[in-house]
Amino acid sequence: MKILFATSEAVPFCKTGGLADVAGSLPQALAQAGNEVEVILPLYQRVSDKWKDQLEFICHIEVPLGWRRVYCGLFRLEKDGVLWYFVDNEYYFKRDALYGHYDDGERFGFFSRAIVSLMPALQFMPEVIHCNDWQTALVPIYLKDECVRWREVRGIKTVFTVHNIEYQGRYGKETLEDLFGLAPGWFADGTIAMDGDVNLLKGALMTCDAITAVSPTYAQELRYAYFAHGMESVMQRNAGKLYGVLNGIDMERYDPAKDEGIIAKYTPARMTGKAKNKLALQRQMRLSEEAGVPVIGIVSRLVSHKGLDLVCKVFDQIMDLNCQFVVL
């Protein structure tokens, strides 16, 4: 199968969260299973700074975005059996942070439109495009918009993975035509409209061929208001194409027998290195260096959907158990 994986971040190039881990590992696993796999992501400043000497320039085009026609370059790198493509536009992507800018809607609207526009320049025309979170939510919509004029894309199927439903890409109604270049009908028929706004995530859920969530449990939770951040009715409406696929881990990258990021390596047969790592963490955090005291470590953003509200409710009981608690 020919698969194009569309993502806004991927290890080892750029990362803010778990999406990057999935985008860095899943394409390799799919390639090892015999599929042809390409990944496309933005050429951020941090990617260019570290990898530019290894990037091969492919082409440049103009991408239509609302009333604008915007420069778009395409670079390529082959790594671990996967072709990695990078979408270049310094105005949108030459910035210190991946997200959090006032024009994120325009930036990732451009990225989504570029993915569709650049497909003739890729090594193959994909059979499946796997999109991830709101930053690529416009891809299934643009494909539907183009297929009435572009025969070659009519057979492409789209999979959309919800990594975090809290972030939805919500913008004012006026952005539909001016910013994203979509006809009013997409809003009028409710495909991309929600509570009077343009909701990119809803548009993807309504137009893609399959929806996956990062675990079977999360797929079930997304049907209920407590977890769905207002999207429960959309998830219920599309329950027939919703699947839960449990996220795994990269057994190579996180193997403590090989990991260069820890103080001492260890294996199931030789666990002494684990105690050395614990001691190093205690020293770095200026904790009491007690071998017999359990250390609980959490690496997380401090937001409710990570379950930290549950931790807070029982935090006093945890600390009464004579343990040490470290949050990074």
Tab-separated table of N, CA, C and O in Angstrom, residues 246-306:
chain	number	residue	atom	x	y	z
A	246	LEU	N	-4.169	1.262	19.867
A	246	LEU	CA	-3.311	1.601	20.996
A	246	LEU	C	-1.933	2.066	20.534
A	246	LEU	O	-1.259	1.370	19.763
A	247	ASN	N	-1.511	3.236	21.017
A	247	ASN	CA	-0.164	3.718	20.746
A	247	ASN	C	0.862	2.769	21.363
A	247	ASN	O	0.693	2.294	22.487
A	248	GLY	N	1.913	2.505	20.630
A	248	GLY	CA	3.010	1.706	21.170
A	248	GLY	C	4.198	2.606	21.487
A	248	GLY	O	4.079	3.837	21.530
A	249	ILE	N	5.326	1.996	21.752
A	249	ILE	CA	6.551	2.752	21.966
A	249	ILE	C	7.607	2.247	20.995
A	249	ILE	O	7.517	1.133	20.482
A	250	ASP	N	8.588	3.064	20.752
A	250	ASP	CA	9.704	2.688	19.895
A	250	ASP	C	10.670	1.849	20.725
A	250	ASP	O	11.369	2.369	21.600
A	251	MET	N	10.711	0.553	20.455
A	251	MET	CA	11.511	-0.359	21.262
A	251	MET	C	13.012	-0.139	21.083
A	251	MET	O	13.804	-0.558	21.928
A	252	GLU	N	13.402	0.508	19.998
A	252	GLU	CA	14.812	0.819	19.786
A	252	GLU	C	15.195	2.113	20.492
A	252	GLU	O	16.173	2.175	21.228
A	253	ARG	N	14.397	3.161	20.246
A	253	ARG	CA	14.740	4.477	20.786
A	253	ARG	C	14.711	4.506	22.313
A	253	ARG	O	15.503	5.199	22.950
A	254	TYR	N	13.803	3.746	22.914
A	254	TYR	CA	13.647	3.786	24.363
A	254	TYR	C	14.198	2.540	25.056
A	254	TYR	O	13.816	2.230	26.180
A	255	ASP	N	15.095	1.850	24.408
A	255	ASP	CA	15.734	0.686	25.008
A	255	ASP	C	16.807	1.159	25.989
A	255	ASP	O	17.806	1.760	25.580
A	256	PRO	N	16.648	0.903	27.298
A	256	PRO	CA	17.644	1.385	28.278
A	256	PRO	C	19.006	0.723	28.122
A	256	PRO	O	19.983	1.205	28.701
A	257	ALA	N	19.093	-0.336	27.352
A	257	ALA	CA	20.393	-0.949	27.095
A	257	ALA	C	21.197	-0.151	26.071
A	257	ALA	O	22.413	-0.336	25.951
A	258	LYS	N	20.523	0.755	25.330
A	258	LYS	CA	21.196	1.516	24.270
A	258	LYS	C	21.048	3.022	24.435
A	258	LYS	O	21.709	3.784	23.729
A	259	ASP	N	20.184	3.469	25.324
A	259	ASP	CA	19.808	4.880	25.422
A	259	ASP	C	20.994	5.744	25.875
A	259	ASP	O	21.539	5.556	26.969
A	260	GLU	N	21.385	6.690	25.022
A	260	GLU	CA	22.492	7.589	25.360
A	260	GLU	C	22.054	8.736	26.272
A	260	GLU	O	22.891	9.499	26.747
A	261	GLY	N	20.756	8.844	26.502
A	261	GLY	CA	20.252	9.957	27.300
A	261	GLY	C	20.178	9.677	28.784
A	261	GLY	O	19.757	10.551	29.562
A	262	ILE	N	20.557	8.484	29.221
A	262	ILE	CA	20.512	8.173	30.646
A	262	ILE	C	21.931	8.034	31.194
A	262	ILE	O	22.894	7.853	30.446
A	263	ILE	N	22.057	8.099	32.507
A	263	ILE	CA	23.370	8.076	33.154
A	263	ILE	C	24.040	6.716	32.996
A	263	ILE	O	25.225	6.620	32.703
A	264	ALA	N	23.263	5.652	33.222
A	264	ALA	CA	23.817	4.303	33.150
A	264	ALA	C	22.842	3.390	32.418
A	264	ALA	O	21.642	3.398	32.700
A	265	LYS	N	23.355	2.601	31.497
A	265	LYS	CA	22.499	1.665	30.758
A	265	LYS	C	22.224	0.436	31.622
A	265	LYS	O	22.997	0.106	32.523
A	266	TYR	N	21.112	-0.244	31.320
A	266	TYR	CA	20.794	-1.467	32.055
A	266	TYR	C	19.913	-2.365	31.200
A	266	TYR	O	19.330	-1.940	30.200
A	267	THR	N	19.848	-3.639	31.599
A	267	THR	CA	19.046	-4.651	30.915
A	267	THR	C	18.288	-5.450	31.966
A	267	THR	O	18.580	-5.350	33.164
A	268	PRO	N	17.311	-6.275	31.540
A	268	PRO	CA	16.624	-7.118	32.524
A	268	PRO	C	17.571	-8.030	33.295
A	268	PRO	O	17.313	-8.365	34.452
A	269	ALA	N	18.681	-8.413	32.655
A	269	ALA	CA	19.641	-9.297	33.321
A	269	ALA	C	20.600	-8.553	34.238
A	269	ALA	O	21.126	-9.132	35.192
A	270	ARG	N	20.831	-7.283	33.932
A	270	ARG	CA	21.748	-6.472	34.759
A	270	ARG	C	21.061	-5.146	35.070
A	270	ARG	O	21.117	-4.202	34.284
A	271	MET	N	20.401	-5.082	36.230
A	271	MET	CA	19.576	-3.932	36.601
A	271	MET	C	20.318	-2.886	37.420
A	271	MET	O	19.724	-1.906	37.856
A	272	THR	N	21.617	-3.072	37.663
A	272	THR	CA	22.334	-2.136	38.532
A	272	THR	C	22.312	-0.717	37.982
A	272	THR	O	22.328	0.256	38.743
A	273	GLY	N	22.289	-0.576	36.688
A	273	GLY	CA	22.268	0.763	36.100
A	273	GLY	C	21.029	1.552	36.464
A	273	GLY	O	21.061	2.789	36.540
A	274	LYS	N	19.925	0.857	36.700
A	274	LYS	CA	18.687	1.548	37.055
A	274	LYS	C	18.832	2.278	38.383
A	274	LYS	O	18.366	3.413	38.541
A	275	ALA	N	19.486	1.639	39.337
A	275	ALA	CA	19.714	2.283	40.633
A	275	ALA	C	20.613	3.510	40.480
A	275	ALA	O	20.422	4.525	41.173
A	276	LYS	N	21.578	3.441	39.581
A	276	LYS	CA	22.458	4.587	39.337
A	276	LYS	C	21.677	5.760	38.741
A	276	LYS	O	21.935	6.924	39.063
A	277	ASN	N	20.743	5.453	37.852
A	277	ASN	CA	19.917	6.510	37.277
A	277	ASN	C	19.029	7.155	38.333
A	277	ASN	O	18.829	8.375	38.334
A	278	LYS	N	18.481	6.339	39.211
A	278	LYS	CA	17.652	6.871	40.293
A	278	LYS	C	18.466	7.795	41.186
A	278	LYS	O	18.019	8.895	41.533
A	279	LEU	N	19.675	7.377	41.531
A	279	LEU	CA	20.534	8.204	42.376
A	279	LEU	C	20.873	9.523	41.691
A	279	LEU	O	20.866	10.595	42.312
A	280	ALA	N	21.148	9.458	40.374
A	280	ALA	CA	21.466	10.680	39.633
A	280	ALA	C	20.282	11.641	39.618
A	280	ALA	O	20.451	12.863	39.733
A	281	LEU	N	19.069	11.110	39.482
A	281	LEU	CA	17.876	11.953	39.504
A	281	LEU	C	17.691	12.585	40.879
A	281	LEU	O	17.378	13.780	40.982
A	282	GLN	N	17.890	11.817	41.933
A	282	GLN	CA	17.768	12.360	43.288
A	282	GLN	C	18.758	13.501	43.505
A	282	GLN	O	18.418	14.536	44.086
A	283	ARG	N	19.966	13.320	43.025
A	283	ARG	CA	20.981	14.371	43.190
A	283	ARG	C	20.620	15.613	42.380
A	283	ARG	O	20.746	16.738	42.855
A	284	GLN	N	20.178	15.411	41.147
A	284	GLN	CA	19.835	16.552	40.302
A	284	GLN	C	18.675	17.343	40.880
A	284	GLN	O	18.641	18.579	40.793
A	285	MET	N	17.710	16.641	41.488
A	285	MET	CA	16.543	17.297	42.075
A	285	MET	C	16.765	17.692	43.538
A	285	MET	O	15.852	18.195	44.192
A	286	ARG	N	17.987	17.445	44.045
A	286	ARG	CA	18.340	17.766	45.438
A	286	ARG	C	17.412	17.082	46.435
A	286	ARG	O	16.981	17.681	47.430
A	287	LEU	N	17.112	15.814	46.147
A	287	LEU	CA	16.301	15.007	47.046
A	287	LEU	C	17.209	14.166	47.936
A	287	LEU	O	18.398	13.989	47.663
A	288	SER	N	16.629	13.642	48.992
A	288	SER	CA	17.362	12.746	49.870
A	288	SER	C	17.786	11.506	49.092
A	288	SER	O	16.968	10.876	48.426
A	289	GLU	N	19.077	11.165	49.161
A	289	GLU	CA	19.621	10.058	48.377
A	289	GLU	C	19.427	8.749	49.131
A	289	GLU	O	20.364	8.186	49.717
A	290	GLU	N	18.188	8.253	49.089
A	290	GLU	CA	17.825	7.031	49.799
A	290	GLU	C	17.457	5.961	48.787
A	290	GLU	O	16.476	6.085	48.051
A	291	ALA	N	18.226	4.874	48.774
A	291	ALA	CA	18.016	3.803	47.805
A	291	ALA	C	16.682	3.096	47.995
A	291	ALA	O	16.071	2.626	47.037
A	292	GLY	N	16.210	3.028	49.251
A	292	GLY	CA	14.991	2.280	49.526
A	292	GLY	C	13.708	3.059	49.371
A	292	GLY	O	12.620	2.506	49.553
A	293	VAL	N	13.797	4.353	49.055
A	293	VAL	CA	12.604	5.193	48.908
A	293	VAL	C	12.170	5.202	47.440
A	293	VAL	O	12.970	5.529	46.559
A	294	PRO	N	10.917	4.855	47.159
A	294	PRO	CA	10.449	4.879	45.772
A	294	PRO	C	10.428	6.307	45.214
A	294	PRO	O	10.118	7.261	45.940
A	295	VAL	N	10.759	6.434	43.939
A	295	VAL	CA	10.671	7.715	43.237
A	295	VAL	C	9.609	7.596	42.149
A	295	VAL	O	9.675	6.704	41.299
A	296	ILE	N	8.616	8.478	42.186
A	296	ILE	CA	7.598	8.546	41.142
A	296	ILE	C	7.953	9.707	40.218
A	296	ILE	O	8.077	10.848	40.670
A	297	GLY	N	8.127	9.421	38.949
A	297	GLY	CA	8.473	10.460	37.984
A	297	GLY	C	7.388	10.635	36.937
A	297	GLY	O	6.863	9.651	36.412
A	298	ILE	N	7.016	11.873	36.648
A	298	ILE	CA	6.037	12.180	35.612
A	298	ILE	C	6.655	13.186	34.650
A	298	ILE	O	7.170	14.223	35.077
A	299	VAL	N	6.613	12.876	33.368
A	299	VAL	CA	7.009	13.828	32.326
A	299	VAL	C	5.742	14.203	31.586
A	299	VAL	O	5.163	13.380	30.883
A	300	SER	N	5.266	15.445	31.760
A	300	SER	CA	3.953	15.787	31.230
A	300	SER	C	3.766	17.292	31.170
A	300	SER	O	4.382	18.041	31.926
A	301	ARG	N	2.886	17.702	30.248
A	301	ARG	CA	2.354	19.056	30.329
A	301	ARG	C	1.298	19.095	31.427
A	301	ARG	O	0.591	18.117	31.660
A	302	LEU	N	1.191	20.223	32.102
A	302	LEU	CA	0.297	20.326	33.256
A	302	LEU	C	-1.100	20.749	32.809
A	302	LEU	O	-1.545	21.874	33.037
A	303	VAL	N	-1.795	19.819	32.168
A	303	VAL	CA	-3.151	20.069	31.679
A	303	VAL	C	-4.047	18.919	32.123
A	303	VAL	O	-3.591	17.800	32.360
A	304	SER	N	-5.357	19.199	32.201
A	304	SER	CA	-6.276	18.260	32.824
A	304	SER	C	-6.369	16.935	32.081
A	304	SER	O	-6.515	15.873	32.697
A	305	HIS	N	-6.304	16.960	30.738
A	305	HIS	CA	-6.503	15.712	30.005
A	305	HIS	C	-5.362	14.724	30.193
A	305	HIS	O	-5.463	13.573	29.767
A	306	LYS	N	-4.275	15.152	30.825
A	306	LYS	CA	-3.196	14.227	31.163
A	306	LYS	C	-3.489	13.467	32.458
A	306	LYS	O	-2.691	12.620	32.872
